[in-house]
PDB file of C-alpha atoms in Angstrom:
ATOM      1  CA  UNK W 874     147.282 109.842  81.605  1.00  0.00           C
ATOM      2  CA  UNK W 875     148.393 112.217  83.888  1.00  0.00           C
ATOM      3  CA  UNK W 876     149.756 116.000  83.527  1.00  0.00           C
ATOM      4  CA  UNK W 877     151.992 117.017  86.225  1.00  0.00           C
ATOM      5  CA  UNK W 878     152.275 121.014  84.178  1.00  0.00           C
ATOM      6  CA  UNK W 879     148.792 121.715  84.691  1.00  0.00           C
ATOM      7  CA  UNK W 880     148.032 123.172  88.139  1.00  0.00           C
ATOM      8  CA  UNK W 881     144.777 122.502  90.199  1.00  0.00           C
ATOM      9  CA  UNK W 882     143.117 125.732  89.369  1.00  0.00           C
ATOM     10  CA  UNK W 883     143.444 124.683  85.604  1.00  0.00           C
ATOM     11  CA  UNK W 884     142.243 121.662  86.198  1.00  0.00           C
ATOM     12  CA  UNK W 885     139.058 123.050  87.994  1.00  0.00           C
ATOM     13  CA  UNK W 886     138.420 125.612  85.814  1.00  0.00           C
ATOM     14  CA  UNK W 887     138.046 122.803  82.943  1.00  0.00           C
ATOM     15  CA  UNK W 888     136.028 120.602  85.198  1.00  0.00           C
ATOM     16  CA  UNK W 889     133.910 123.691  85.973  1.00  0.00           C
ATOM     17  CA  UNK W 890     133.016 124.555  82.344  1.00  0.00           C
ATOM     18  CA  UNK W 891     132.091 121.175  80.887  1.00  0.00           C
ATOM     19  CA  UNK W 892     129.644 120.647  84.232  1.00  0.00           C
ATOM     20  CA  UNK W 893     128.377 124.131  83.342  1.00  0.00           C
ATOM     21  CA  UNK W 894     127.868 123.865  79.577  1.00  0.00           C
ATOM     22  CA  UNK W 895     126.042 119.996  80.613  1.00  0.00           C
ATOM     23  CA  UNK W 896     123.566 121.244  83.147  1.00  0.00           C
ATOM     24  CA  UNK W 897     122.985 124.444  81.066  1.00  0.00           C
ATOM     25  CA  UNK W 898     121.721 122.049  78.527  1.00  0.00           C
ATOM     26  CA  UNK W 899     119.676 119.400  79.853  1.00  0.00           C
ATOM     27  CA  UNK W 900     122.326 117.181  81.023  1.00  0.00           C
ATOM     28  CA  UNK W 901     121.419 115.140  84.432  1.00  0.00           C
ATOM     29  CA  UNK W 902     123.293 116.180  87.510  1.00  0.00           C
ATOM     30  CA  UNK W 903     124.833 112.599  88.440  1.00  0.00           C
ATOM     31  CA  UNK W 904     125.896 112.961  84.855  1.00  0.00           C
ATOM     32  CA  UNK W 905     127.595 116.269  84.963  1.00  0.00           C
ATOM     33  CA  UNK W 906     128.960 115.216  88.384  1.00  0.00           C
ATOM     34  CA  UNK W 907     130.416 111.902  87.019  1.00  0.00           C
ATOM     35  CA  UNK W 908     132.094 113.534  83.774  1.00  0.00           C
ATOM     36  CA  UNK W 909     133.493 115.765  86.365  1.00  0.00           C
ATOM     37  CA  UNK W 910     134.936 113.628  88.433  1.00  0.00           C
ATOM     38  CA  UNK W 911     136.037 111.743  85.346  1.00  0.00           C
ATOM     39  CA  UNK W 912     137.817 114.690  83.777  1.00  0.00           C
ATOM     40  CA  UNK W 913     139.757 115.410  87.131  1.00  0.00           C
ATOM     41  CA  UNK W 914     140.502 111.882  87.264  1.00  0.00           C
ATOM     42  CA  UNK W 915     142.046 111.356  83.715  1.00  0.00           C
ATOM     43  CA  UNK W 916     144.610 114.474  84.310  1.00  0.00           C
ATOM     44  CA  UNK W 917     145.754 113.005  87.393  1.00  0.00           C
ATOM     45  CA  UNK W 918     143.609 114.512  90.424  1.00  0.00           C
ATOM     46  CA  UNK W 919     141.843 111.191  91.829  1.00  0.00           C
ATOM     47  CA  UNK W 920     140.913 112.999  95.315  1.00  0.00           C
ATOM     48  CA  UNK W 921     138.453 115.688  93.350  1.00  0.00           C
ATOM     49  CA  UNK W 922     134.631 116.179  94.834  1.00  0.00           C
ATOM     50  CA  UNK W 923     131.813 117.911  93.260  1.00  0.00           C
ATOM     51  CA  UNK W 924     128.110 118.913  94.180  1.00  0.00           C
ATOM     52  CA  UNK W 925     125.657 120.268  91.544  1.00  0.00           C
ATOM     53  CA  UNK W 926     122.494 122.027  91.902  1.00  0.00           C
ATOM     54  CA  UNK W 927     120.109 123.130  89.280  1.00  0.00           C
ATOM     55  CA  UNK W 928     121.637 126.747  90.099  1.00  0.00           C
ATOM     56  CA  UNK W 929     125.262 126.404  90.783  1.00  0.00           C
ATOM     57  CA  UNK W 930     128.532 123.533  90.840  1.00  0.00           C
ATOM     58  CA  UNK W 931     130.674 123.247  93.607  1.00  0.00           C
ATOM     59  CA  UNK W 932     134.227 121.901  92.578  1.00  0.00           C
ATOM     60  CA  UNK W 933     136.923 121.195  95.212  1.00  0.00           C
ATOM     61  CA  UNK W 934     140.618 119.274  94.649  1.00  0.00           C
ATOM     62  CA  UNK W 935     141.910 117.800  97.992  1.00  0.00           C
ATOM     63  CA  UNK W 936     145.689 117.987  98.305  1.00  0.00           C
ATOM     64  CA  UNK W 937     148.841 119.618  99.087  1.00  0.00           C
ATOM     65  CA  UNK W 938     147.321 122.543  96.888  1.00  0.00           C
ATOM     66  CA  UNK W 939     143.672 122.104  97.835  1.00  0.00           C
ATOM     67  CA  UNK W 940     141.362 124.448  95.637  1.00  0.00           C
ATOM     68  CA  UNK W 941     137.488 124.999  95.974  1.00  0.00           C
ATOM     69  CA  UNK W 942     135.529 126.770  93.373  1.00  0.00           C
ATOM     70  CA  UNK W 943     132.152 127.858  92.901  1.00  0.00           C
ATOM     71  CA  UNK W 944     129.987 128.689  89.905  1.00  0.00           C
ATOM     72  CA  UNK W 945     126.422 130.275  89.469  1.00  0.00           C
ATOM     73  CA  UNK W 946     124.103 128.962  87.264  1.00  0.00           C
ATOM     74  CA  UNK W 947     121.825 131.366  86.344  1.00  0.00           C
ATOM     75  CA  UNK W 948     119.933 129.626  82.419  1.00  0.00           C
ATOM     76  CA  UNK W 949     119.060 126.794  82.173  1.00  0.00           C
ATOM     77  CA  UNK W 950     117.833 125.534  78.399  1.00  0.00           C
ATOM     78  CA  UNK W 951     117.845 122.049  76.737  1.00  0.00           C
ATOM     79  CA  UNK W 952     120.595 121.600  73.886  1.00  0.00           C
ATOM     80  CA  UNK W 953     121.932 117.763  73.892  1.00  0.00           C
ATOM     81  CA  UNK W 954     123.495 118.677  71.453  1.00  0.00           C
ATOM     82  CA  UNK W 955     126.157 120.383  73.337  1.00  0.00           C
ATOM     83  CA  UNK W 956     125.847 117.803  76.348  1.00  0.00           C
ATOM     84  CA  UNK W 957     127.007 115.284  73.700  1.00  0.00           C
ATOM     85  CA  UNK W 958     130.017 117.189  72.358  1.00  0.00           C
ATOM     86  CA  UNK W 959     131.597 117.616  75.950  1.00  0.00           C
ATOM     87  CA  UNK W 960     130.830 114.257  76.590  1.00  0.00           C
ATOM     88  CA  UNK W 961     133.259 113.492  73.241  1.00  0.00           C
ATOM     89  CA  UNK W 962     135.777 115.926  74.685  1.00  0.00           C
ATOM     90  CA  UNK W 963     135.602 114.044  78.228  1.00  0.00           C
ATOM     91  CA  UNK W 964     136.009 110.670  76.250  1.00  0.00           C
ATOM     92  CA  UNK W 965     139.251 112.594  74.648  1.00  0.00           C
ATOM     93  CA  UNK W 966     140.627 113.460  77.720  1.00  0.00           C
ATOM     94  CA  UNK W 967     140.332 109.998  79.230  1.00  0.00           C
ATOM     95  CA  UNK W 968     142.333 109.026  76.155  1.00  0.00           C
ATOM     96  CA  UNK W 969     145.108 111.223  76.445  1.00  0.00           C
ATOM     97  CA  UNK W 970     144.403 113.528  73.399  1.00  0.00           C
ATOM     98  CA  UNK W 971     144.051 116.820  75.471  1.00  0.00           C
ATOM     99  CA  UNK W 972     146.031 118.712  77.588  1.00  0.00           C
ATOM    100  CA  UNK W 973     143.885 121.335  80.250  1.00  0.00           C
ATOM    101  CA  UNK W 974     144.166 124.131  78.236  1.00  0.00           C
ATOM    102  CA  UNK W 975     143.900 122.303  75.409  1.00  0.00           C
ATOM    103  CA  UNK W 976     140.275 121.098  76.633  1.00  0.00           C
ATOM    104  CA  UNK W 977     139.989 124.430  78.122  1.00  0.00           C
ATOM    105  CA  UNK W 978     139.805 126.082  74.652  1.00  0.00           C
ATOM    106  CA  UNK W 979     137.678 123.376  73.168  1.00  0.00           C
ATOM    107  CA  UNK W 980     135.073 124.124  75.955  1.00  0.00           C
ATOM    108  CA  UNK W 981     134.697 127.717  75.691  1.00  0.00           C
ATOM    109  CA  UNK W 982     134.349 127.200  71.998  1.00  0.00           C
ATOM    110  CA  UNK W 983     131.305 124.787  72.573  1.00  0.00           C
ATOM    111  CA  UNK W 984     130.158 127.338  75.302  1.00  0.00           C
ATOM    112  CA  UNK W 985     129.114 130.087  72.925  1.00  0.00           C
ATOM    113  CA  UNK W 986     128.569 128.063  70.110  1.00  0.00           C
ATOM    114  CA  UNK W 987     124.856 128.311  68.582  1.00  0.00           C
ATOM    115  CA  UNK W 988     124.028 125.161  68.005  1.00  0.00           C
ATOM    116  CA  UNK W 989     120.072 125.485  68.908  1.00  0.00           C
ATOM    117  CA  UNK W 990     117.779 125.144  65.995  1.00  0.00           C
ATOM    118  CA  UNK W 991     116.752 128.738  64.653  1.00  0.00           C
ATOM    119  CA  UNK W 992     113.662 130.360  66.149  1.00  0.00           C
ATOM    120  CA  UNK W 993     111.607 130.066  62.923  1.00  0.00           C
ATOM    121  CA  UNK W 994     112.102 126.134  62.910  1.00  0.00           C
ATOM    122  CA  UNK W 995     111.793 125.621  66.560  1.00  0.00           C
ATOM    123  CA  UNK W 996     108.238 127.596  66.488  1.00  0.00           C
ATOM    124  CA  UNK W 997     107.177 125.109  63.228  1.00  0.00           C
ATOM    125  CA  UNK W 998     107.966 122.126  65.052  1.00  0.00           C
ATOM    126  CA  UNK W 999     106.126 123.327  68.051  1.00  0.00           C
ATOM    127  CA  UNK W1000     103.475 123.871  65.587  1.00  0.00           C
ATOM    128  CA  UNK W1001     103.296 120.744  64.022  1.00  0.00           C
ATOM    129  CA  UNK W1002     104.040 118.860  67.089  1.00  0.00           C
ATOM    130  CA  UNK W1003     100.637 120.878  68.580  1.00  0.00           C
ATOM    131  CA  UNK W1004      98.575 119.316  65.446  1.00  0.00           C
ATOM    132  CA  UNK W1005      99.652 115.714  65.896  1.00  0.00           C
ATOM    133  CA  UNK W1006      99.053 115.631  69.763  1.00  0.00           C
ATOM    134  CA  UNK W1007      95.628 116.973  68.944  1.00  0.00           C
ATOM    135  CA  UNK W1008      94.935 113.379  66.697  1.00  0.00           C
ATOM    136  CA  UNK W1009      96.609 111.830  69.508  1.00  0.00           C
ATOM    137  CA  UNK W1010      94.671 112.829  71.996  1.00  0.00           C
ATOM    138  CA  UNK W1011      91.562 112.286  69.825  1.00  0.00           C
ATOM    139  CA  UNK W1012      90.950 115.141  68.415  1.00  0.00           C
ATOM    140  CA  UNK W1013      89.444 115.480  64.733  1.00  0.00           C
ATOM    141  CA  UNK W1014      91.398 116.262  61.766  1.00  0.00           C
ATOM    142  CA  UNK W1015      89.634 119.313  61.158  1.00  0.00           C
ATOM    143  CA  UNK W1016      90.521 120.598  64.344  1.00  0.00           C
ATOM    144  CA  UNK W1017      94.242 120.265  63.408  1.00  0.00           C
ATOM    145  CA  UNK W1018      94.916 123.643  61.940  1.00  0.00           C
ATOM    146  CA  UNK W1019      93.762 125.696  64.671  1.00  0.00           C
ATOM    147  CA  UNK W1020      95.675 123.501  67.105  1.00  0.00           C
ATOM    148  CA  UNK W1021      98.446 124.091  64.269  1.00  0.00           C
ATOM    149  CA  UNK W1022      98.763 127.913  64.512  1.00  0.00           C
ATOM    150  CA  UNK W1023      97.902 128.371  68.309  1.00  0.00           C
ATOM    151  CA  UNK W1024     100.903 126.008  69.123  1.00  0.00           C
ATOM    152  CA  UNK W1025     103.192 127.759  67.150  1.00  0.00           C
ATOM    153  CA  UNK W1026     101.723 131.141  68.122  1.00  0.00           C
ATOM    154  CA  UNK W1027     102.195 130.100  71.499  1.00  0.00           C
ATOM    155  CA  UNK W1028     105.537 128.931  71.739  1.00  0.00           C
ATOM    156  CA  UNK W1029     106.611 132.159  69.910  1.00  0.00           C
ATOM    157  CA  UNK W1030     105.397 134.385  72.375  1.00  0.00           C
ATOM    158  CA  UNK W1031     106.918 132.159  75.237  1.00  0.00           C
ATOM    159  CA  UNK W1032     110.271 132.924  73.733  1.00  0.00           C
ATOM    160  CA  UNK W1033     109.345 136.917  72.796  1.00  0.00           C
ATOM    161  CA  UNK W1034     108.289 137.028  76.730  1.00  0.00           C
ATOM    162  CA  UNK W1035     110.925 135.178  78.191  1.00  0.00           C
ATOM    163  CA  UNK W1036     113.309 138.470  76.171  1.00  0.00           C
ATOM    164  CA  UNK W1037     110.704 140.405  78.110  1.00  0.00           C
ATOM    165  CA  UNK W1038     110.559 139.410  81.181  1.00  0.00           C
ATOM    166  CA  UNK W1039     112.666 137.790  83.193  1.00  0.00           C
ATOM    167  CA  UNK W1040     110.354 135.566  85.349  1.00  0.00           C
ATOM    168  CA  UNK W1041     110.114 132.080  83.373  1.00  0.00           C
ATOM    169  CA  UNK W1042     106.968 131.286  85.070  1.00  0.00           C
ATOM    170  CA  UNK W1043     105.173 134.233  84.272  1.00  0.00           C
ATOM    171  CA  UNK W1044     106.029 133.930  80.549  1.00  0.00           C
ATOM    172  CA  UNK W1045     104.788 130.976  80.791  1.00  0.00           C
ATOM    173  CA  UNK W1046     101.810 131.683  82.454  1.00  0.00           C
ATOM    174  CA  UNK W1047     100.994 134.662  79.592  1.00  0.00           C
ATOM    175  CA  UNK W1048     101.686 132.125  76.325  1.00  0.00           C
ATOM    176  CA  UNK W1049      99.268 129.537  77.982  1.00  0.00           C
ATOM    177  CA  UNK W1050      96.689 132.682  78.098  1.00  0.00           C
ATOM    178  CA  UNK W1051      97.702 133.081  74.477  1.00  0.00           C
ATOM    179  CA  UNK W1052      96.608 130.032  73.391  1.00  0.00           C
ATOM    180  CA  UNK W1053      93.837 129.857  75.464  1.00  0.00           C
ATOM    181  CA  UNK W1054      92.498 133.155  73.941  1.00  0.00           C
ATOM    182  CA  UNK W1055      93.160 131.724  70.357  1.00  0.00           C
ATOM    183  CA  UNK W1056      91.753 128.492  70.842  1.00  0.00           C
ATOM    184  CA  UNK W1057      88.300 130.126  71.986  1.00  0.00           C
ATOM    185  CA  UNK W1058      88.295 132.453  69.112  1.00  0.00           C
ATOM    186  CA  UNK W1059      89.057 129.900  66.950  1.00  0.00           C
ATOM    187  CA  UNK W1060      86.048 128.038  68.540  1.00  0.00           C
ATOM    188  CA  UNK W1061      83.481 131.218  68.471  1.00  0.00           C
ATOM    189  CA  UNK W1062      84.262 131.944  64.738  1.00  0.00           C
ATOM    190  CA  UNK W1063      83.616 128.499  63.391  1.00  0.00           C
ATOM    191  CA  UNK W1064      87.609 128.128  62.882  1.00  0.00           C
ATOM    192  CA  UNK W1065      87.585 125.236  65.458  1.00  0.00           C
ATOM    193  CA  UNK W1066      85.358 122.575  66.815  1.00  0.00           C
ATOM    194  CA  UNK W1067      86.893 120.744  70.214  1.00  0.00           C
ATOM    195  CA  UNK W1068      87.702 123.662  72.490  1.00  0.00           C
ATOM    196  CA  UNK W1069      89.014 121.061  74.859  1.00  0.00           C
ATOM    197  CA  UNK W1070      91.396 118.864  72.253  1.00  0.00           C
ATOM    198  CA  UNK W1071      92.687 122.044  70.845  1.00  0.00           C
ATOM    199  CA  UNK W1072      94.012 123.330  74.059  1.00  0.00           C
ATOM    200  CA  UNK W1073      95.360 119.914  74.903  1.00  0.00           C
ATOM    201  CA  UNK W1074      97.442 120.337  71.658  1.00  0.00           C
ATOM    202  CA  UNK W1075      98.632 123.548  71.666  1.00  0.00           C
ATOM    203  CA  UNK W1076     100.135 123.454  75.110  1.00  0.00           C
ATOM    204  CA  UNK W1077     102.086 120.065  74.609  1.00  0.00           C
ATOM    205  CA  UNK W1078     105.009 121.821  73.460  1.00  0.00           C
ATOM    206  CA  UNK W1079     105.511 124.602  76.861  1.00  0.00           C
ATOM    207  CA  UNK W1080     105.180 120.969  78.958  1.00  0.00           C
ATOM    208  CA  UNK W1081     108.090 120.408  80.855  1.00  0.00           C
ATOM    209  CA  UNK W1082     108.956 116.905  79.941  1.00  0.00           C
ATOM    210  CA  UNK W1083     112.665 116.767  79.790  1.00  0.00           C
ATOM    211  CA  UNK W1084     112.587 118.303  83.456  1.00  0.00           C
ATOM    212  CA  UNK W1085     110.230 116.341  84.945  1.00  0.00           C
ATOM    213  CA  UNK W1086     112.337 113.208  83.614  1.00  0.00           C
ATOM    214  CA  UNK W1087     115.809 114.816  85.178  1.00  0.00           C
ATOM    215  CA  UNK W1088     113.710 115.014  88.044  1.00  0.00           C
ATOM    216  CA  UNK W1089     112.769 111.348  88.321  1.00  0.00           C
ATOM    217  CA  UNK W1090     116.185 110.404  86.831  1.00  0.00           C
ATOM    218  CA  UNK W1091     117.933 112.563  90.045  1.00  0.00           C
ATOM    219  CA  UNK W1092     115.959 111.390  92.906  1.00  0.00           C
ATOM    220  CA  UNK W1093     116.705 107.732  91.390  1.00  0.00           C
ATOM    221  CA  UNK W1094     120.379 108.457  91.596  1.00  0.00           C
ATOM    222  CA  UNK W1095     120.197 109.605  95.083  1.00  0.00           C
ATOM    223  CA  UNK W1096     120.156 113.777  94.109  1.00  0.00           C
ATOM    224  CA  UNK W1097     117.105 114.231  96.178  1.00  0.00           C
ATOM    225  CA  UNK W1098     118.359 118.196  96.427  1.00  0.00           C
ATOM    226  CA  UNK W1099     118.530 118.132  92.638  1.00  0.00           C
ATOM    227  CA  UNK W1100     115.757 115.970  92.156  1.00  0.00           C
ATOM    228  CA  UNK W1101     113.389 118.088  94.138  1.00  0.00           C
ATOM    229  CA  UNK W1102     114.072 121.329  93.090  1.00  0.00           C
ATOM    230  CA  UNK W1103     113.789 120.262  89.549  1.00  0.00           C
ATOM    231  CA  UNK W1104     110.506 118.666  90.383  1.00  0.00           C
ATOM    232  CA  UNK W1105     109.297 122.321  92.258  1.00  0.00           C
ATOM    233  CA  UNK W1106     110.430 123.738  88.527  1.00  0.00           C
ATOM    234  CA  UNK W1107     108.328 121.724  86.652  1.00  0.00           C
ATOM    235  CA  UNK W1108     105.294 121.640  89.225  1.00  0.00           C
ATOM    236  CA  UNK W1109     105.497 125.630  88.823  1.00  0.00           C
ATOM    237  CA  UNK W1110     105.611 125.387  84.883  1.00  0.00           C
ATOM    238  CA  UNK W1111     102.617 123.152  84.492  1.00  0.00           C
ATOM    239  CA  UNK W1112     100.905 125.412  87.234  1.00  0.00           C
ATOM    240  CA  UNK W1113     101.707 128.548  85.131  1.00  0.00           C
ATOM    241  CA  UNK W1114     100.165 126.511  81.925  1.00  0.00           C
ATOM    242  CA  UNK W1115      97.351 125.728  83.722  1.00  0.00           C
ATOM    243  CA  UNK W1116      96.518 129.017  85.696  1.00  0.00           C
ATOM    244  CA  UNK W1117      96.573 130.658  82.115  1.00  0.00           C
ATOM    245  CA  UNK W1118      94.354 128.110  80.282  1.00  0.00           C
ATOM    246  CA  UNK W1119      92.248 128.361  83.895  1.00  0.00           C
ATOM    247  CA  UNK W1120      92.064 132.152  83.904  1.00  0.00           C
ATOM    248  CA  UNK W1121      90.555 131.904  80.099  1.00  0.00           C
ATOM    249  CA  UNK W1122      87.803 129.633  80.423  1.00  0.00           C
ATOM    250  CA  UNK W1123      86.586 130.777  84.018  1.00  0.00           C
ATOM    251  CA  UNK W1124      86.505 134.555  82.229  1.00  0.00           C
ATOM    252  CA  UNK W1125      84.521 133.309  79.135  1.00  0.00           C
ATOM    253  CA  UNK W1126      82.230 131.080  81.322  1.00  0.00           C
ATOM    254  CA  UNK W1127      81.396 133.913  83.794  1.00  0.00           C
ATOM    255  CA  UNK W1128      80.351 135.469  80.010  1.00  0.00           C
ATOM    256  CA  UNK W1129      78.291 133.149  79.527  1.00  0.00           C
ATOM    257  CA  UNK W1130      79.514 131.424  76.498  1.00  0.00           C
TER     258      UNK W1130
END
């Protein structure tokens, strides 16, 4: 359905804000591209082109009133949540329910919308999460506390440094210390048993597994920019989780212990 009222611009600027709220959150770039295209399609703009990086959308409308935007993307988090709901608004506009400033609206309310789980939770489920890798990865039920609280300890102070600093990999870098310092002391007391399974454990939940399967999913599509710069990202993250467990054990070794 088309709308000949709504200009270009307003068209872009809606295309430009689901794309943005999708690869805020986790969404795949040949998916943000295609609801994109899909969105400028279903208001009556078939000539529309779009290329999306990790860190910003290009949006451009060919025509008699040819318009080009740009927009930075500067967080990056994962809420599917919200990558579902402007998928429902897309399917909405392909039906005809919305006008552009109708969908406009809609967007900017899903845009600042908290929809995340609360901190508390989020830092439980890490927790838990920690515990249960440990049994998977053979650890001993006894051992599942300790992996318990230095998951959730650790995850907790990824968030309280990421408010701290603004370098993502060095946040990371300092909550993998974290939990490398608690699993050792949790090992010297008599707390813990399997220095190794504990770590293993309480690290699971900083791994970047959502990005590293965007990554795979991009270069499969043909995204190779996309694809390789979210690969880099998630090389750096697991080198960050790794330098910090590193750092911990070569310190208490050269002890020692």
């Amino acid at each position: 359905m088309a709308y000949p009222a709504a200009t270009n611009y307003e068209i872009a600027q809606v295309c430009l804000l689901a794309g943005k709220i999708m690869l805020e959150n986790g969404g795949e770039t040949y998916r943000v591209e295609d609801t994109m295209t899909h969105v400028a399609e279903a208001f009556g703009v078939p000539n529309s082109h779009s290329f999306v990086t990790p860190t910003g959308i290009i949006f451009s409308i060919d025509g008699p009133e040819q318009t080009t935007r740009l927009i930075r993307i500067s967080a990056r988090s994962t809420d599917l949540r919200k990558v579902t709901v402007v998928n429902a608004v897309s399917r909405r506009i392909s039906q005809g329910e919305l006008t552009p400033k109708e969908a406009y609206r809609l967007l900017e309310e899903i845009d600042v919308a908290r929809t995340g789980y609360p901190a508390w939770f989020q830092i439980l489920s890490a927790a838990i999460a920690s515990g249960c890798f440990l049994i998977m990865f053979q650890g001993e039920w006894h051992d599942f506390l300790p992996a318990f609280v230095a998951g959730g300890a650790g995850l907790a102070f990824l968030n309280y440094f990421n408010r701290l600093v603004p370098i993502k990999f060095f946040a990371e870098f300092l909550a993998s210390l974290l939990i490398g310092t608690m699993a050792f002391l949790f090992v010297k007391v008599g707390f813990g048993h399997a220095l190794d399974t504990i770590i293993i454990g309480s690290v699971m939940p900083l791994v970047p597994g959502l990005l590293i399967t965007n990554a795979v999913r991009d270069l499969m599509a043909g995204h190779f920019v996309s694809g390789v710069s979210k690969g880099a990202e998630a090389f750096l993250t697991a080198f960050a989780i790794g330098a910090g467990i590193a750092f911990v054990l070569s310190f208490y070794n050269g002890e020692g212990i």
